[in-house]
mmCIF file with all atom_site columns, C-alpha atoms in Angstrom:
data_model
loop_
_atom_site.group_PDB
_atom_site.id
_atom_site.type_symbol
_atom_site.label_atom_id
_atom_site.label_alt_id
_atom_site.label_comp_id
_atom_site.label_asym_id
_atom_site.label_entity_id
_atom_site.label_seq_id
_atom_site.pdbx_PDB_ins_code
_atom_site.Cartn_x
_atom_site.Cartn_y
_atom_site.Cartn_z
_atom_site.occupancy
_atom_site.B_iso_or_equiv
_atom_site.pdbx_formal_charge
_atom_site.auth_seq_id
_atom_site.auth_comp_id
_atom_site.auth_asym_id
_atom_site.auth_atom_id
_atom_site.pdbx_PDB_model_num
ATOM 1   C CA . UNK A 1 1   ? 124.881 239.683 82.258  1.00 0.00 ? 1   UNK A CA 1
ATOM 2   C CA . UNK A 1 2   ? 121.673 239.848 79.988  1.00 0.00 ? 2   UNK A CA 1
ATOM 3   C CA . UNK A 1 3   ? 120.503 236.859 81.544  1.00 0.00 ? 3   UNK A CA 1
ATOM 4   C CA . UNK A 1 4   ? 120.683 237.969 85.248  1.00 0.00 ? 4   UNK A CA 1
ATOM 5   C CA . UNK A 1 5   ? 118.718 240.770 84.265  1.00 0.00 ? 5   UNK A CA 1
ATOM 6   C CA . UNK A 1 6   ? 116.129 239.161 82.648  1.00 0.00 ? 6   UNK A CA 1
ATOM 7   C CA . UNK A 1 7   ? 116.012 236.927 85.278  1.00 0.00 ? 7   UNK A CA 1
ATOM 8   C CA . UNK A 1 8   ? 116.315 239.562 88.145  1.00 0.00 ? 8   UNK A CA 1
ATOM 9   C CA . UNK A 1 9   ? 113.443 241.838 86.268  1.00 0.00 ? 9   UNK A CA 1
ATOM 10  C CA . UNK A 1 10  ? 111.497 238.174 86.106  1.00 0.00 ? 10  UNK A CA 1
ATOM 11  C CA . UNK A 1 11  ? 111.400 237.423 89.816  1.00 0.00 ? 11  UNK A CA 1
ATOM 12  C CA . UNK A 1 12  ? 110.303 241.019 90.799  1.00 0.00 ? 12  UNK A CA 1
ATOM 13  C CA . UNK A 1 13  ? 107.688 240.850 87.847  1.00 0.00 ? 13  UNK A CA 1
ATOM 14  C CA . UNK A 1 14  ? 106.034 238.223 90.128  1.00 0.00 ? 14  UNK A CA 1
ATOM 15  C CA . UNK A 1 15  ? 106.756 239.497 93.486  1.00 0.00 ? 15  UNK A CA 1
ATOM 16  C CA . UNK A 1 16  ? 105.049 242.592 92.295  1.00 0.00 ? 16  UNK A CA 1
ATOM 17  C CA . UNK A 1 17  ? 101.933 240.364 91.095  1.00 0.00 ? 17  UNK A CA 1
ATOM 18  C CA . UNK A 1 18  ? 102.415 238.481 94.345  1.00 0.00 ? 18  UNK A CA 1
ATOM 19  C CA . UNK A 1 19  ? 101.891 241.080 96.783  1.00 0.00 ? 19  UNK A CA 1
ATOM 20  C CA . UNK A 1 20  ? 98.896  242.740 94.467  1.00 0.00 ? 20  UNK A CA 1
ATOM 21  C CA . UNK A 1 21  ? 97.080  239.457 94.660  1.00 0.00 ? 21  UNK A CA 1
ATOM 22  C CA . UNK A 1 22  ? 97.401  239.518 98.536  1.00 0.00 ? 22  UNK A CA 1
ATOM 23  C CA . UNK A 1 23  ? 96.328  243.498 98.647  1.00 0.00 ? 23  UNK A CA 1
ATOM 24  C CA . UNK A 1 24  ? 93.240  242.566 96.838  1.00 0.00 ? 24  UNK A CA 1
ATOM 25  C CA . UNK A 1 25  ? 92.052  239.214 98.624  1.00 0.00 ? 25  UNK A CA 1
ATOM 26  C CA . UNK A 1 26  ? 92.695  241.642 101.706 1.00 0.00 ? 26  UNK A CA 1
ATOM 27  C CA . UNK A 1 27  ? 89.896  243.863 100.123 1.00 0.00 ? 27  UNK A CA 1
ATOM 28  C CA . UNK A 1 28  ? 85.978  243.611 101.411 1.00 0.00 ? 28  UNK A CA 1
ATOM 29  C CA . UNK A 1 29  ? 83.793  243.276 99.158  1.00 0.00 ? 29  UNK A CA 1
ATOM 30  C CA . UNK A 1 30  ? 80.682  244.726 100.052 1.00 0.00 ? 30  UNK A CA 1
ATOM 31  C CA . UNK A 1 31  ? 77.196  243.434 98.917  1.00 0.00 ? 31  UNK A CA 1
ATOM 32  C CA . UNK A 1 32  ? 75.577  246.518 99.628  1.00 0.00 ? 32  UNK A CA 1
ATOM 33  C CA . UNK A 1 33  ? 77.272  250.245 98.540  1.00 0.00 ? 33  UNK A CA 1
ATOM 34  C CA . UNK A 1 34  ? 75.415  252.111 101.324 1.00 0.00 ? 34  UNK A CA 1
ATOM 35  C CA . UNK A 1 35  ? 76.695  250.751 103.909 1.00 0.00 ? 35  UNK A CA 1
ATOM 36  C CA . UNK A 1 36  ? 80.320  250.675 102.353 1.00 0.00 ? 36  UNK A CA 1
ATOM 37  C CA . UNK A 1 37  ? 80.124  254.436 101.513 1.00 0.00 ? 37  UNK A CA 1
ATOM 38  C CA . UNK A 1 38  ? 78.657  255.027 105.114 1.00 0.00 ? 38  UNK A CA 1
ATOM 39  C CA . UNK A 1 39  ? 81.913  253.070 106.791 1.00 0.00 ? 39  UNK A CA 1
ATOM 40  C CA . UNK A 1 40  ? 84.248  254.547 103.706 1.00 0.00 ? 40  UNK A CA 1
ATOM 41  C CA . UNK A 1 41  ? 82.827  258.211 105.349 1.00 0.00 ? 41  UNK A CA 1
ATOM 42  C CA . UNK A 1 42  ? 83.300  257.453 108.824 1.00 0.00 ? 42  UNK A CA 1
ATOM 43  C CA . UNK A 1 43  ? 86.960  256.179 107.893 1.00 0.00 ? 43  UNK A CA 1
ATOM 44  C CA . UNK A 1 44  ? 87.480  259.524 106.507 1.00 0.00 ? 44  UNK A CA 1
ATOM 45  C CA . UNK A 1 45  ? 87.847  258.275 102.835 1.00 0.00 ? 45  UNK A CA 1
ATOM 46  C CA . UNK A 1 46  ? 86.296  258.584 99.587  1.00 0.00 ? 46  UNK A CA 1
ATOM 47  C CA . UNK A 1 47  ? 83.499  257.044 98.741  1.00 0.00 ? 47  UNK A CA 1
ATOM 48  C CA . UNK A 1 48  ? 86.135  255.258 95.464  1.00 0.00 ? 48  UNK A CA 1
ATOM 49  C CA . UNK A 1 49  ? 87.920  253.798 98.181  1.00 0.00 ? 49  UNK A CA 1
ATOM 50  C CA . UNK A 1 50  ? 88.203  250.462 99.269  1.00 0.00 ? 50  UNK A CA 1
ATOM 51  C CA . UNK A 1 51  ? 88.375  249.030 102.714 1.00 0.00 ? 51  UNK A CA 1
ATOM 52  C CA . UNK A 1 52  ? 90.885  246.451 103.982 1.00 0.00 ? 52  UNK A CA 1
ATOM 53  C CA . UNK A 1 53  ? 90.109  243.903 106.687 1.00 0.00 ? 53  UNK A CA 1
ATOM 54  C CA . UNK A 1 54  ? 92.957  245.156 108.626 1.00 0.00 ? 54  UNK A CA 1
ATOM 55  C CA . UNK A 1 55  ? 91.432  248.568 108.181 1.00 0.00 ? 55  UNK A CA 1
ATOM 56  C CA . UNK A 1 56  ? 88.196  247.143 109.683 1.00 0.00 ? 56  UNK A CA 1
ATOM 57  C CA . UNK A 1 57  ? 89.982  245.525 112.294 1.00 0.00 ? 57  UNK A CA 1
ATOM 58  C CA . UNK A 1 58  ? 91.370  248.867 113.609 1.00 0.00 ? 58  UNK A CA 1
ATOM 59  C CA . UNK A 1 59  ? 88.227  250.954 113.163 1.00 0.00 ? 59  UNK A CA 1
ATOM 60  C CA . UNK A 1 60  ? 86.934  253.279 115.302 1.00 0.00 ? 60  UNK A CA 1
ATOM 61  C CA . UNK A 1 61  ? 84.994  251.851 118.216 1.00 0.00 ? 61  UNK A CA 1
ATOM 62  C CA . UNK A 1 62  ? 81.995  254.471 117.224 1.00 0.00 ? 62  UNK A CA 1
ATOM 63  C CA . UNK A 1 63  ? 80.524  254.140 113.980 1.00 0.00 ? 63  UNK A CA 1
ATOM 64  C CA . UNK A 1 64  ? 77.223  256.434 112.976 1.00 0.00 ? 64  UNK A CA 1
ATOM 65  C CA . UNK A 1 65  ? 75.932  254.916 109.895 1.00 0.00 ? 65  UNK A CA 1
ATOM 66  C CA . UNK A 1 66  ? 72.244  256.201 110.743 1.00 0.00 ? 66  UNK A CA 1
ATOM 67  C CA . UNK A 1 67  ? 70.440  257.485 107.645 1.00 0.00 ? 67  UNK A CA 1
ATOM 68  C CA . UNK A 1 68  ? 72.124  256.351 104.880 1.00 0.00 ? 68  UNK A CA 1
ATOM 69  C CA . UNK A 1 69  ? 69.628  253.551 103.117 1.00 0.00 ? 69  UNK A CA 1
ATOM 70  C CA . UNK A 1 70  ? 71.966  250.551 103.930 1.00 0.00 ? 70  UNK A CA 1
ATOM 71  C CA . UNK A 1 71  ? 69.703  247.621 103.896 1.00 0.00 ? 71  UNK A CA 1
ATOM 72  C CA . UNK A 1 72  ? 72.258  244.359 103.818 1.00 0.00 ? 72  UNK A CA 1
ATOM 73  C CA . UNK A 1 73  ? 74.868  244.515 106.872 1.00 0.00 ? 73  UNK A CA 1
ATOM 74  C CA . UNK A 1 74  ? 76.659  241.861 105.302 1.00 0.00 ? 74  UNK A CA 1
ATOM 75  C CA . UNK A 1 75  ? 80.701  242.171 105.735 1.00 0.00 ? 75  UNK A CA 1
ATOM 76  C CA . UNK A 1 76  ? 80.287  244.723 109.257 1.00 0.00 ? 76  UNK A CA 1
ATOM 77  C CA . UNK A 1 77  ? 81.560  241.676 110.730 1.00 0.00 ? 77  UNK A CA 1
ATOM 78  C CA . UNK A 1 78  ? 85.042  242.430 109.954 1.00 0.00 ? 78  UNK A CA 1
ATOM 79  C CA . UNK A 1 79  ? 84.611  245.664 112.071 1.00 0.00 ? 79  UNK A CA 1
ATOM 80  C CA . UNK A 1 80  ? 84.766  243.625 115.736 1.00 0.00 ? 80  UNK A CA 1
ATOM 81  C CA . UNK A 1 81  ? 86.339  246.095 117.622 1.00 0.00 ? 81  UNK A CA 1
ATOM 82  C CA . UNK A 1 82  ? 82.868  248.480 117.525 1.00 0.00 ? 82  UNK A CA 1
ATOM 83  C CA . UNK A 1 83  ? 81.313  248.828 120.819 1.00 0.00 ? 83  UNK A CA 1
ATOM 84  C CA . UNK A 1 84  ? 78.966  252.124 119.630 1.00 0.00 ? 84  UNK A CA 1
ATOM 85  C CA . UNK A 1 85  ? 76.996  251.765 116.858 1.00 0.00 ? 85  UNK A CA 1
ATOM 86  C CA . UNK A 1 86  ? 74.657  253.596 115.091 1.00 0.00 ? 86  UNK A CA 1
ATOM 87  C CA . UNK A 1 87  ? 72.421  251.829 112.814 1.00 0.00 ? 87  UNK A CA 1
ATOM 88  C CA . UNK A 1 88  ? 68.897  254.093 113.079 1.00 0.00 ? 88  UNK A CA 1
ATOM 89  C CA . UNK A 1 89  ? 66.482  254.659 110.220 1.00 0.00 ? 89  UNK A CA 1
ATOM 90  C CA . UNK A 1 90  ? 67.805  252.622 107.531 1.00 0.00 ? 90  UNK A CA 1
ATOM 91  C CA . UNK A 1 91  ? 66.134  249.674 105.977 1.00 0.00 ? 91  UNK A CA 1
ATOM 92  C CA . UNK A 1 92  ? 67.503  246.682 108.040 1.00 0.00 ? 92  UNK A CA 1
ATOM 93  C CA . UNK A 1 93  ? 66.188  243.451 108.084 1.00 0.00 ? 93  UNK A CA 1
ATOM 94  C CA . UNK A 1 94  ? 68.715  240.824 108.622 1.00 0.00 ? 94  UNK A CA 1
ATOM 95  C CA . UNK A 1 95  ? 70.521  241.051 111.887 1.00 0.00 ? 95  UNK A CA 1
ATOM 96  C CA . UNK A 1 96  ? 72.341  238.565 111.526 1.00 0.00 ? 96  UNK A CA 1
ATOM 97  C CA . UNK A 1 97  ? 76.280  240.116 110.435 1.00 0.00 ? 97  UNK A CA 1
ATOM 98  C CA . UNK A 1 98  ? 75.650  241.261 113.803 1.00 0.00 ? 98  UNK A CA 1
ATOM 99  C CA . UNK A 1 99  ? 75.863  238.574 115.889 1.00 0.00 ? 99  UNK A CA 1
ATOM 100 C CA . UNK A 1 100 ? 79.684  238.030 116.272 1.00 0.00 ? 100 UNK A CA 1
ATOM 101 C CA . UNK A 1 101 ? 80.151  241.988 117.219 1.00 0.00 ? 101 UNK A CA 1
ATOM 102 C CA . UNK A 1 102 ? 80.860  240.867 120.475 1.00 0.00 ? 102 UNK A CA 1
ATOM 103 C CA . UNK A 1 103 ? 82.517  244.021 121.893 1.00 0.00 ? 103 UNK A CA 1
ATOM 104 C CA . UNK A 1 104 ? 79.063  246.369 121.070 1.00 0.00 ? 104 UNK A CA 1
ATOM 105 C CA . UNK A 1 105 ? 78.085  247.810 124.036 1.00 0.00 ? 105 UNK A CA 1
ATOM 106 C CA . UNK A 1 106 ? 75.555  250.710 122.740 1.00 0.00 ? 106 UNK A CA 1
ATOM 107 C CA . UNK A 1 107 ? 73.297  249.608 119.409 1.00 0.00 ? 107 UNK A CA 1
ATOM 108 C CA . UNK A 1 108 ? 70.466  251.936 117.804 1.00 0.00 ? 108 UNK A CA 1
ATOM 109 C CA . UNK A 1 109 ? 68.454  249.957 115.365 1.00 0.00 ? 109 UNK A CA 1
ATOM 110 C CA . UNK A 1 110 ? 65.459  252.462 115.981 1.00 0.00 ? 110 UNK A CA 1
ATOM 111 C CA . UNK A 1 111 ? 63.666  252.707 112.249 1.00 0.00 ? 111 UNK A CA 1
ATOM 112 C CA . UNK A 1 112 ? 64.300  249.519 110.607 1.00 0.00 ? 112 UNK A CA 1
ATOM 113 C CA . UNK A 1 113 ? 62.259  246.924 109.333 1.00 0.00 ? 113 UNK A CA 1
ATOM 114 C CA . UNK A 1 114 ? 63.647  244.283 111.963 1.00 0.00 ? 114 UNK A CA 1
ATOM 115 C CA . UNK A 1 115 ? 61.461  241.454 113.157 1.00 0.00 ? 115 UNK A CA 1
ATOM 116 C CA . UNK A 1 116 ? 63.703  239.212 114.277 1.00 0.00 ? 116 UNK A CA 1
ATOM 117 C CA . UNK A 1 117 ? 67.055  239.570 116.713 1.00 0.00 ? 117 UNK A CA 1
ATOM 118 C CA . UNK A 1 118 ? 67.822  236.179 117.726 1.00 0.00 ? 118 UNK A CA 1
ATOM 119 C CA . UNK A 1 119 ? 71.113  237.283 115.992 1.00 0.00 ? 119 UNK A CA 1
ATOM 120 C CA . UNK A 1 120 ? 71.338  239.800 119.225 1.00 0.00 ? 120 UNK A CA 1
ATOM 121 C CA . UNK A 1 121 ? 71.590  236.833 122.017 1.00 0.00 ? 121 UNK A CA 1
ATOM 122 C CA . UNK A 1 122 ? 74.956  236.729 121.637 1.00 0.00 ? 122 UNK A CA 1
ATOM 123 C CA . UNK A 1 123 ? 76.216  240.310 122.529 1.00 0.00 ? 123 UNK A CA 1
ATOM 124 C CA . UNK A 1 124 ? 76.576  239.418 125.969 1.00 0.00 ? 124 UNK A CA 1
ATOM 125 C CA . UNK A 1 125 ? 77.999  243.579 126.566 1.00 0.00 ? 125 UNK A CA 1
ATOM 126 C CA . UNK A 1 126 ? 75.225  245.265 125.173 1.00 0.00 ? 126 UNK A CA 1
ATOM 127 C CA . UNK A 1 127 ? 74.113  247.825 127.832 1.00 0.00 ? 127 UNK A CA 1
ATOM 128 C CA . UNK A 1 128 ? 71.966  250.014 125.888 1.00 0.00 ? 128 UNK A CA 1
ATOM 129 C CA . UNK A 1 129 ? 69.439  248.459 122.955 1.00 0.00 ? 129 UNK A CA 1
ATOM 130 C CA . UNK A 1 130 ? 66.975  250.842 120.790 1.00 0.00 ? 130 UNK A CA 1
ATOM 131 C CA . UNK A 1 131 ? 64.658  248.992 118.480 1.00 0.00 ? 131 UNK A CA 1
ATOM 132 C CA . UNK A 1 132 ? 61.944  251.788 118.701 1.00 0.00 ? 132 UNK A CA 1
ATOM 133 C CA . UNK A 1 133 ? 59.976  251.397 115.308 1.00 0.00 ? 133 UNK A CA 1
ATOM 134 C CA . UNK A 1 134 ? 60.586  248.068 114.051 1.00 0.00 ? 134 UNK A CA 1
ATOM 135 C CA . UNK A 1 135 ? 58.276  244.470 113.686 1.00 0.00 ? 135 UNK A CA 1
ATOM 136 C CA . UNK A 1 136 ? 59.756  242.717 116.320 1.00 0.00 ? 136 UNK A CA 1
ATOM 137 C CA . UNK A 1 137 ? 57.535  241.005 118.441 1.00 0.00 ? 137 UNK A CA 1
ATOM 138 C CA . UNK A 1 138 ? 59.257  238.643 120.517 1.00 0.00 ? 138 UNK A CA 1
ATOM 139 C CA . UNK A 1 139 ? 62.260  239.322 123.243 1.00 0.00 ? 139 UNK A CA 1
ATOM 140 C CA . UNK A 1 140 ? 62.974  236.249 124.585 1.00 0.00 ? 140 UNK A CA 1
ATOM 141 C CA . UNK A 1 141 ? 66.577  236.167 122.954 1.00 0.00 ? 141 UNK A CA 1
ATOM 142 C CA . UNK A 1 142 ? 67.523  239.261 124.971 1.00 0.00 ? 142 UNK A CA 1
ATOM 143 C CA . UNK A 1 143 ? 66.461  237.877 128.352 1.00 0.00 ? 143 UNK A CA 1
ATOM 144 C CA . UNK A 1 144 ? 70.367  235.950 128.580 1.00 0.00 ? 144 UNK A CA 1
ATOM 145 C CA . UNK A 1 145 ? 71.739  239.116 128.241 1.00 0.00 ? 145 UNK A CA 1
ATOM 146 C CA . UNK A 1 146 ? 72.827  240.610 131.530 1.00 0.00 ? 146 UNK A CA 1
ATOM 147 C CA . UNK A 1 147 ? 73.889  243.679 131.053 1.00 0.00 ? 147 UNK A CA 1
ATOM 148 C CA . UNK A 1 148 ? 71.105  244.864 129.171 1.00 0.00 ? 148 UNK A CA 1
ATOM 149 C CA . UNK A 1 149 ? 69.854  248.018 131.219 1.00 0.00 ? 149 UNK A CA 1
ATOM 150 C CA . UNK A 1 150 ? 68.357  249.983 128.302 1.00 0.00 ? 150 UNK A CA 1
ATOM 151 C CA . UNK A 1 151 ? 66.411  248.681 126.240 1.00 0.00 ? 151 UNK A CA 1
ATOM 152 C CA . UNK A 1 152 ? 63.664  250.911 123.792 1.00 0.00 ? 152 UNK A CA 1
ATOM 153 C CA . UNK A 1 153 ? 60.747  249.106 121.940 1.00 0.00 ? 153 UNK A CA 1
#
């Protein structure tokens, strides 16, 4: 009888490890702690939190995360259900984590530091563009994207 318990209190031991292992590898880990306490806000959590990719996954399609000093959008990625966001005066350079956001139809990147968005050409849905106040100086990878009607340089 002692022995099925020890075994039975064995086996959940490392279920229990088990399934924390898989919570935390489900975790993003963010490079930069403006922009996860700007997404953690607009989740409604606390800026302790942490932020699942399933989470991400089922995000709001509007996120503001205008003003908050976020200068690496590395990991936004995981949030590809966005189709409004709000990216204004911050300290952007890097466009890149951007360019799988396929579903963004409205994007604000007025008061950056952006000079290049050849990471843009492949948001093929992007109706509305504001890059007001930045260094870019060439457009040519928006001209493939048809339904750009907006756009604010």
């Amino acid at each position: 009888m002692l022995k099925k318990i020890s075994t039975m209190i064995s086996i959940f031991s490392l279920l229990l490890i088990f399934s924390f292992s898989i919570q935390a590898s489900d975790v993003i880990q963010f490079p930069d702690s403006d922009l996860k306490v700007a997404l953690l806000r607009q989740l409604g959590k606390s800026p302790n939190d942490e932020i699942s990719i399933a989470e991400a996954e089922n995000a709001p399609q509007t996120l503001d995360l205008s003003q908050a000093s976020i200068s690496n959008l590395e990991r936004i990625q995981y949030f590809k259900n966005v189709t409004f966001l709000k990216l204004h005066e911050n300290n952007i350079q890097d466009l890149t984590p951007l360019s799988n956001l396929t579903k963004l139809k409205i994007l604000l990147l007025n008061d950056n530091l952006i000079e290049d968005i050849g990471p843009l050409a492949n948001l093929k849905n992007v109706t509305l563009l504001n890059l007001n106040n930045n260094q870019v100086t060439n457009l040519q990878p928006l001209q493939n994207i048809p339904t750009l009607y907006y756009l604010y340089i």
